[in-house]
PDB file of C-alpha atoms in Angstrom:
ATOM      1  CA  UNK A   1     -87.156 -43.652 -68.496  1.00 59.00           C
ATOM      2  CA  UNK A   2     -89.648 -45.330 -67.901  1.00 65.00           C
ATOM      3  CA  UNK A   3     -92.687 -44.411 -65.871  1.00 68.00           C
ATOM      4  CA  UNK A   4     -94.505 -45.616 -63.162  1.00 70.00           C
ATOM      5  CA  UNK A   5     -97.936 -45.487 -62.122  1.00 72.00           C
ATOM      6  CA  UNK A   6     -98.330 -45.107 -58.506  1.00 74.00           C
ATOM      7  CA  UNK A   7    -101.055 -47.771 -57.225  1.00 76.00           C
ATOM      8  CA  UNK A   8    -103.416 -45.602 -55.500  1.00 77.00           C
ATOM      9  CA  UNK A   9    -104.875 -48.091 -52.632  1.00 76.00           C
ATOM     10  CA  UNK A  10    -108.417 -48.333 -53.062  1.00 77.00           C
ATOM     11  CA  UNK A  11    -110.372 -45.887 -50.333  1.00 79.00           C
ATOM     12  CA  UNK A  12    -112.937 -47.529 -48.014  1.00 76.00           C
ATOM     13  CA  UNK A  13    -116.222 -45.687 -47.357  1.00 77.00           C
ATOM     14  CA  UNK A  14    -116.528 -45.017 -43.912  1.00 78.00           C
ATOM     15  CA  UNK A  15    -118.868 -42.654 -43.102  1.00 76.00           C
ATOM     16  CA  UNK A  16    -121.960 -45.149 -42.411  1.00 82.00           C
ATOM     17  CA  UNK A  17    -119.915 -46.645 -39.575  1.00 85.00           C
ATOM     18  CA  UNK A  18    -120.282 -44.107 -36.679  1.00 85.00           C
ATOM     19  CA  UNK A  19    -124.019 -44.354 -37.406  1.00 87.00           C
ATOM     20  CA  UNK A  20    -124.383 -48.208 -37.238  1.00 89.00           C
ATOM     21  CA  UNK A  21    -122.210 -48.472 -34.173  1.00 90.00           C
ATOM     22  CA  UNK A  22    -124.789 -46.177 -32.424  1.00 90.00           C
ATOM     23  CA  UNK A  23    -127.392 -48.342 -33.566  1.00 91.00           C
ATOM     24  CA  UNK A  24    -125.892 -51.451 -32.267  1.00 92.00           C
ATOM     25  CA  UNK A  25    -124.983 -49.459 -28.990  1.00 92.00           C
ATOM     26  CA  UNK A  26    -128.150 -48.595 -28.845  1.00 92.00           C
ATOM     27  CA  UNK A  27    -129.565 -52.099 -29.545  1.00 91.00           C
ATOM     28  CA  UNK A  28    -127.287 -53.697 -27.028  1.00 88.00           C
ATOM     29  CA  UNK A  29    -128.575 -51.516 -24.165  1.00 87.00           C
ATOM     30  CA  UNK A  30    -132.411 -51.564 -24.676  1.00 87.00           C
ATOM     31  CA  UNK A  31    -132.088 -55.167 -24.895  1.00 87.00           C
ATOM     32  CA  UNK A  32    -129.780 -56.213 -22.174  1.00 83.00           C
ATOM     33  CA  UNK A  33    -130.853 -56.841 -18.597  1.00 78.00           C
ATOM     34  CA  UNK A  34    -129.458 -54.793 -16.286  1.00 71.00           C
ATOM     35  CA  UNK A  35    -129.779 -56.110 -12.404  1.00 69.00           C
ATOM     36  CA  UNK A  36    -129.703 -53.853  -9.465  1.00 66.00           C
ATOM     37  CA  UNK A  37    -126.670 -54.427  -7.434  1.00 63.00           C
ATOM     38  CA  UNK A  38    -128.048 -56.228  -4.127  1.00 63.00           C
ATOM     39  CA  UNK A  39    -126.629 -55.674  -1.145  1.00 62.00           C
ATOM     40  CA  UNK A  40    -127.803 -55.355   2.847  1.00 62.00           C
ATOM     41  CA  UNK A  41    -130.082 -52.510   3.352  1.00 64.00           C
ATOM     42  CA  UNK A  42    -128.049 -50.624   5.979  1.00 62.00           C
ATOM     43  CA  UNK A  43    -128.387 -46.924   6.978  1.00 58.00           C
ATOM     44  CA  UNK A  44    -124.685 -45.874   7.199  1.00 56.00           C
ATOM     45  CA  UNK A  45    -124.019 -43.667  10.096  1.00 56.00           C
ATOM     46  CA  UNK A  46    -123.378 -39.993   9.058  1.00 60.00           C
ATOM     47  CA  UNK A  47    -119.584 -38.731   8.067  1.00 64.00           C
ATOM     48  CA  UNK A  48    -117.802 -38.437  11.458  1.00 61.00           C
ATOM     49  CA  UNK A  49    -118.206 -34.390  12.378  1.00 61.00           C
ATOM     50  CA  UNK A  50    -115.629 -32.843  14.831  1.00 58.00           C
ATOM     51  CA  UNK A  51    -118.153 -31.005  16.770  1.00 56.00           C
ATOM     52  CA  UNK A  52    -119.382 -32.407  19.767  1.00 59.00           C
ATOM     53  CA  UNK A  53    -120.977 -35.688  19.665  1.00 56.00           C
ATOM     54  CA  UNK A  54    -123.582 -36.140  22.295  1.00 60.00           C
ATOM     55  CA  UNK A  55    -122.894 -39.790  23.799  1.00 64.00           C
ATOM     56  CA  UNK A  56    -126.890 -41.378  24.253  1.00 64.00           C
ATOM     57  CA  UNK A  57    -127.194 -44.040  26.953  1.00 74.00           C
ATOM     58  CA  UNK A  58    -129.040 -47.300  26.402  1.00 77.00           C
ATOM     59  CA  UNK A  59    -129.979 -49.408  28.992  1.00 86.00           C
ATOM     60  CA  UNK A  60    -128.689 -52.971  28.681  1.00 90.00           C
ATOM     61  CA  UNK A  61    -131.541 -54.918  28.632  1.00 91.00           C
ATOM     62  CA  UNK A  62    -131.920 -52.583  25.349  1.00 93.00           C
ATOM     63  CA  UNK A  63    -129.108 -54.023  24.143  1.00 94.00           C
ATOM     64  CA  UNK A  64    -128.492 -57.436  22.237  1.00 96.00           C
ATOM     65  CA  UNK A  65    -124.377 -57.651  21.536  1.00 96.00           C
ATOM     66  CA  UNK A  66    -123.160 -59.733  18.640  1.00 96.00           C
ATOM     67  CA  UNK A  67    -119.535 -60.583  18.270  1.00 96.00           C
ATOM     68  CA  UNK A  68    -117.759 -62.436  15.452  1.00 94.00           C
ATOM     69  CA  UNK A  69    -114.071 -63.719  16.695  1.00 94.00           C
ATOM     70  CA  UNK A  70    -111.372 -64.429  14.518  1.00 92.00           C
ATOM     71  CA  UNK A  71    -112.215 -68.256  14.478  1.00 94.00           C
ATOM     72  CA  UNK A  72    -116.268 -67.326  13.102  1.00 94.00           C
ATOM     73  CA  UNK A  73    -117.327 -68.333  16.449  1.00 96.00           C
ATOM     74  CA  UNK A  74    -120.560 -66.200  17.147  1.00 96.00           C
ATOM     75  CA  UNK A  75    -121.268 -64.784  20.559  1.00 96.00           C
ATOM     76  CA  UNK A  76    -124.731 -63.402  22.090  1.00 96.00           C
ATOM     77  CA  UNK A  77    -124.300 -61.428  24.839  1.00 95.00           C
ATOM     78  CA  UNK A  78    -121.136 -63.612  25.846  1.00 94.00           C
ATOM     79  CA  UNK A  79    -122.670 -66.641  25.436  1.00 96.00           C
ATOM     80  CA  UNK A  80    -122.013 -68.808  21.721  1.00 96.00           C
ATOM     81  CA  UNK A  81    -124.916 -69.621  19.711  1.00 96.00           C
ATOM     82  CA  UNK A  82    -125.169 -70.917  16.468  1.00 96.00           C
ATOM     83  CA  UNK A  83    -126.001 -69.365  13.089  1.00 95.00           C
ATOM     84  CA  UNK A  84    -128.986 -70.995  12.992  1.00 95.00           C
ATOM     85  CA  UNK A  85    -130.335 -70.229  15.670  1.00 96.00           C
ATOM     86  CA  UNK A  86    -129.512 -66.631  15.322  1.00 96.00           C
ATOM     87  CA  UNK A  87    -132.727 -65.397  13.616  1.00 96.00           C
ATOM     88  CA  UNK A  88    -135.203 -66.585  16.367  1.00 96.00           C
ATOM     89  CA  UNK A  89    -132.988 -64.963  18.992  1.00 96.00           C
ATOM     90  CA  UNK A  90    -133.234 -61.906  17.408  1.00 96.00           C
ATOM     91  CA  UNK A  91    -137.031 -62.280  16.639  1.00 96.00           C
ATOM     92  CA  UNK A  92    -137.163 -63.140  20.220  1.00 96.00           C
ATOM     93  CA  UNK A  93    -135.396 -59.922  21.470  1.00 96.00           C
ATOM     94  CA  UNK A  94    -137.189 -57.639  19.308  1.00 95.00           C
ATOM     95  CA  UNK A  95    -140.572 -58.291  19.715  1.00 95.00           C
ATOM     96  CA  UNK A  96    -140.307 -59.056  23.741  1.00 93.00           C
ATOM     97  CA  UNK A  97    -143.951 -60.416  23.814  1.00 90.00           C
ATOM     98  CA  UNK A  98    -143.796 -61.779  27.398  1.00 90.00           C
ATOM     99  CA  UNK A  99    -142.767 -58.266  28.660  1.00 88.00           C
ATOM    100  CA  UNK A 100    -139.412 -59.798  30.001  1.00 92.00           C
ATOM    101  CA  UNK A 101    -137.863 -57.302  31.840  1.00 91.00           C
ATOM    102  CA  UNK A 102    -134.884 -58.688  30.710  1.00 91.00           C
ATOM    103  CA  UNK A 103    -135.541 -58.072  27.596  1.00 92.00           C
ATOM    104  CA  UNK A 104    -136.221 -54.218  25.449  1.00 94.00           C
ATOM    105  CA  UNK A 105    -138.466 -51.939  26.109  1.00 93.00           C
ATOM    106  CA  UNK A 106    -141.597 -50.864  24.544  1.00 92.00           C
ATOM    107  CA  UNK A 107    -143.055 -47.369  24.071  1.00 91.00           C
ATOM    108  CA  UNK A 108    -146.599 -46.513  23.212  1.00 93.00           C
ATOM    109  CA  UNK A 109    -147.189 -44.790  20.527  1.00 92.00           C
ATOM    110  CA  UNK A 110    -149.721 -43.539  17.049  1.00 94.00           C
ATOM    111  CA  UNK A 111    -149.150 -46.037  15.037  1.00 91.00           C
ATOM    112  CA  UNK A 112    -150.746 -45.228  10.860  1.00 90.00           C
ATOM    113  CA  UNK A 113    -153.560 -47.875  10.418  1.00 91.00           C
ATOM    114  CA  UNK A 114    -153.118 -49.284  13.453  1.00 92.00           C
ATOM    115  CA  UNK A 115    -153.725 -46.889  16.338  1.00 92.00           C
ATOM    116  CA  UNK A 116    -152.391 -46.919  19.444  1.00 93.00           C
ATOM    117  CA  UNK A 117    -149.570 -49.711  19.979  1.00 91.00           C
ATOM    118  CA  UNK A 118    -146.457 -51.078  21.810  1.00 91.00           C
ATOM    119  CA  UNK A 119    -143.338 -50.587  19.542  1.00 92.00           C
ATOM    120  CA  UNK A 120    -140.025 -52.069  19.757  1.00 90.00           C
ATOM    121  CA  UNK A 121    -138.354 -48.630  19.598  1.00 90.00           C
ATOM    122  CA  UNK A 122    -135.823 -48.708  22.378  1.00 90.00           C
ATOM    123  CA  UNK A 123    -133.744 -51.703  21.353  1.00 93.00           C
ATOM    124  CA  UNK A 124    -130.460 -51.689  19.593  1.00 93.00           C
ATOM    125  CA  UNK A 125    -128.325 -54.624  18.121  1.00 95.00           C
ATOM    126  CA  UNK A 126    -124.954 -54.265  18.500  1.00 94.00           C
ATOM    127  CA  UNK A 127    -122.336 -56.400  15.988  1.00 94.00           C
ATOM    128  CA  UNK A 128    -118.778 -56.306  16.273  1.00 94.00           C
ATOM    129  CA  UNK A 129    -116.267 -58.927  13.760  1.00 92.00           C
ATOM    130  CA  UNK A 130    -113.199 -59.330  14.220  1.00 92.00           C
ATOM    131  CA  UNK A 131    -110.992 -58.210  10.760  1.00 90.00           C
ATOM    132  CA  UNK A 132    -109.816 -61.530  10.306  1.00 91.00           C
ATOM    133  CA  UNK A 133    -113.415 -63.446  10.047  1.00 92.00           C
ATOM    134  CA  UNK A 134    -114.643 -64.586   6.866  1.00 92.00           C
ATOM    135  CA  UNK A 135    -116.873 -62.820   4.651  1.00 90.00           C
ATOM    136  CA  UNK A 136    -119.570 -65.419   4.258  1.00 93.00           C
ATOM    137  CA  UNK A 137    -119.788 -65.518   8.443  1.00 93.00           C
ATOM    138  CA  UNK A 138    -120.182 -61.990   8.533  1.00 93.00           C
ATOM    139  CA  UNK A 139    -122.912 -62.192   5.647  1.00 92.00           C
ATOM    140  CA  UNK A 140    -124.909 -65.596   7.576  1.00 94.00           C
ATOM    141  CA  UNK A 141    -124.858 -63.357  10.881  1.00 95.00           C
ATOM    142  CA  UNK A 142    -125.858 -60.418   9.054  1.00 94.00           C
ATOM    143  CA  UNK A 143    -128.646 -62.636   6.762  1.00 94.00           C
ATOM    144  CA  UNK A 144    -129.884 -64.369  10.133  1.00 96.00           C
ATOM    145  CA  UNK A 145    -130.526 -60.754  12.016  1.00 96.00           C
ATOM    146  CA  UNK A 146    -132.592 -59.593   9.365  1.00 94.00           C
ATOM    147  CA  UNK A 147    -134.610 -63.277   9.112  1.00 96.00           C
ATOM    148  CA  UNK A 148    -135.343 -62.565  12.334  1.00 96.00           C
ATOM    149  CA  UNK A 149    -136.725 -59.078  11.752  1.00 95.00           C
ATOM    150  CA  UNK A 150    -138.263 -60.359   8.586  1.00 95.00           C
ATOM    151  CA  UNK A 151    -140.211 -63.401  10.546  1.00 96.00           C
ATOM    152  CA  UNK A 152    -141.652 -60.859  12.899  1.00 95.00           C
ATOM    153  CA  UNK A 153    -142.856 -58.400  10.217  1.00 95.00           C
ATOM    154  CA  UNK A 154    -144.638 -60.789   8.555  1.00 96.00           C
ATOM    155  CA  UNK A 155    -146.590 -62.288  11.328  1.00 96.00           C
ATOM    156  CA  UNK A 156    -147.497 -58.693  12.083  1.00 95.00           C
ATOM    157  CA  UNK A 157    -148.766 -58.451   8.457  1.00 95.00           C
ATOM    158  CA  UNK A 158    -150.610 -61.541   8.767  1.00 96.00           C
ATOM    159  CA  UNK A 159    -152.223 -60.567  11.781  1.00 94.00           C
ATOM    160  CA  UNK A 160    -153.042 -56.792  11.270  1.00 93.00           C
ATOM    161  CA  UNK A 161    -153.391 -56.641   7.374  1.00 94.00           C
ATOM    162  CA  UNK A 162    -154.542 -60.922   6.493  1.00 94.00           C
ATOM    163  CA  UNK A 163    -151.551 -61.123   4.253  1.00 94.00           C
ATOM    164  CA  UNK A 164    -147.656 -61.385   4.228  1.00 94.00           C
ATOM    165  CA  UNK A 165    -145.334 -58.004   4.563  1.00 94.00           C
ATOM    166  CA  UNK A 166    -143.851 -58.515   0.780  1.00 93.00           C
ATOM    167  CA  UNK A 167    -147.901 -58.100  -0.065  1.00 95.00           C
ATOM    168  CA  UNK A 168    -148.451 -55.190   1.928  1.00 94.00           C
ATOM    169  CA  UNK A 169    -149.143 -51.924   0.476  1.00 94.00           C
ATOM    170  CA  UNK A 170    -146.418 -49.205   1.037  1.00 94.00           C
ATOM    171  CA  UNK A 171    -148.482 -47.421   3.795  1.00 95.00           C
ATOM    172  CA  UNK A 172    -148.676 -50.783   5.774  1.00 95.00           C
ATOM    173  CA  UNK A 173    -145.251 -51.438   5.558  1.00 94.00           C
ATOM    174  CA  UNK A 174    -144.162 -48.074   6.877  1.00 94.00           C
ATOM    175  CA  UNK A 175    -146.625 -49.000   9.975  1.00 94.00           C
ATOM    176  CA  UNK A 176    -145.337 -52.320  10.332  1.00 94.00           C
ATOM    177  CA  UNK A 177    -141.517 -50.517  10.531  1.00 94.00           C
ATOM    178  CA  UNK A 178    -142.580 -48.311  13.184  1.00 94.00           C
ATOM    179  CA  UNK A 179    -143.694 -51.393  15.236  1.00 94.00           C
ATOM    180  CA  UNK A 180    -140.843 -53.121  14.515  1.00 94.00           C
ATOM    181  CA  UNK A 181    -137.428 -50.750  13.582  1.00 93.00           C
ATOM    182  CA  UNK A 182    -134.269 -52.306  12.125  1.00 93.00           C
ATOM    183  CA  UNK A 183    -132.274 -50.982  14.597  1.00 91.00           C
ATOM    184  CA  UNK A 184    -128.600 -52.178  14.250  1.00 91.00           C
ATOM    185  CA  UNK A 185    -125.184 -50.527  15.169  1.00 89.00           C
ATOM    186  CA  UNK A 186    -121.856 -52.032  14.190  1.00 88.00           C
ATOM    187  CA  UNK A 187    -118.702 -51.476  16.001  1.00 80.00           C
ATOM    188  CA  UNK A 188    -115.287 -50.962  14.358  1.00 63.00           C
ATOM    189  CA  UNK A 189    -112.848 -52.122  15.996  1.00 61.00           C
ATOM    190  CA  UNK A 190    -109.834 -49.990  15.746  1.00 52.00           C
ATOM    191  CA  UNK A 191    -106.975 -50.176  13.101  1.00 50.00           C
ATOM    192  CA  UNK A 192    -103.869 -51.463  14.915  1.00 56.00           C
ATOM    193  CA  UNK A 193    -100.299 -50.699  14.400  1.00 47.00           C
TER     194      UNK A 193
END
């Protein structure tokens, strides 16, 4: 009989491994850039609650109604305007500077670092897109309403403070929102059957 030696196969040391794969983990994330997701700065409206809702009226010179069709075509109050033109609309609207009284309404009020001004307070823009319109028309419209917010914050900034709104302290930004509120509601339209 002859005998055999079993080949024993040859153990590999393992016990350093966890620890360098933590390191490089750890490497990995201190050195990697991590972006903050971008997105529109929107105030979503509260979870629906099945108490009462109290309906609030707005008058319609308050009221500045976008719609999106199927087809991308872009309405303003009923009447089609282009994308481009979109922003100084809305600046337009907003800021009602000729006292139009076609246009929003303006309430006095304490304003930080500013005293006593007229704010755009009253005015609302309403959206409504149809489900079947693209993504990037939804996105221009939405990019061109706050361009339009954006143009008149900054000429407030330059006006009040001697520099643009992206330069203005935190303090004088909150003032310049109180003059000028992003005040936007969108519509869903219903799901049909």
């Amino acid at each position: 009989m002859i005998n055999r030696r079993r080949k024993e196969v040859p153990i590999l040391n393992t016990t350093s491994t966890a620890d360098i794969s933590f390191m490089l983990l750890v490497f990995f994330l201190v050195t990697s850039s991590m972006d903050p997701d971008k997105g529109m700065t929107r105030q979503l409206p509260p979870p629906e609650d099945n108490t009462e809702q109290q309906e609030v009226e707005v008058k319609q010179r308050n009221v500045m109604e976008l719609r999106l069709d199927a087809d991308n075509q872009l309405t303003c109050n009923d009447e089609p305007i282009a994308i481009d033109q979109l922003a100084q609309r809305v600046a337009d609207f907003v800021a009602n500077s000729t006292d139009d009284p076609n246009l929003p309404e303006k309430s006095e009020r304490e304003v930080n670092l500013m005293g006593r001004c007229r704010v755009s307070d009253r005015h609302v823009i309403t959206i409504e897109a149809d489900r079947l319109a693209t993504y990037e028309a939804y996105f221009d419209m939405q990019n061109a309403i706050v361009k339009g917010y954006n143009r008149l914050r900054n000429e407030l900034a330059l006006h009040r403070f001697g520099h643009n709104y992206d330069k203005c302290s935190q303090q004088e930004q909150e003032a310049i929102i109180m003059v000028y509120p992003q005040r936007i509601s969108e519509r869903v339209e219903p799901a049909k059957d």
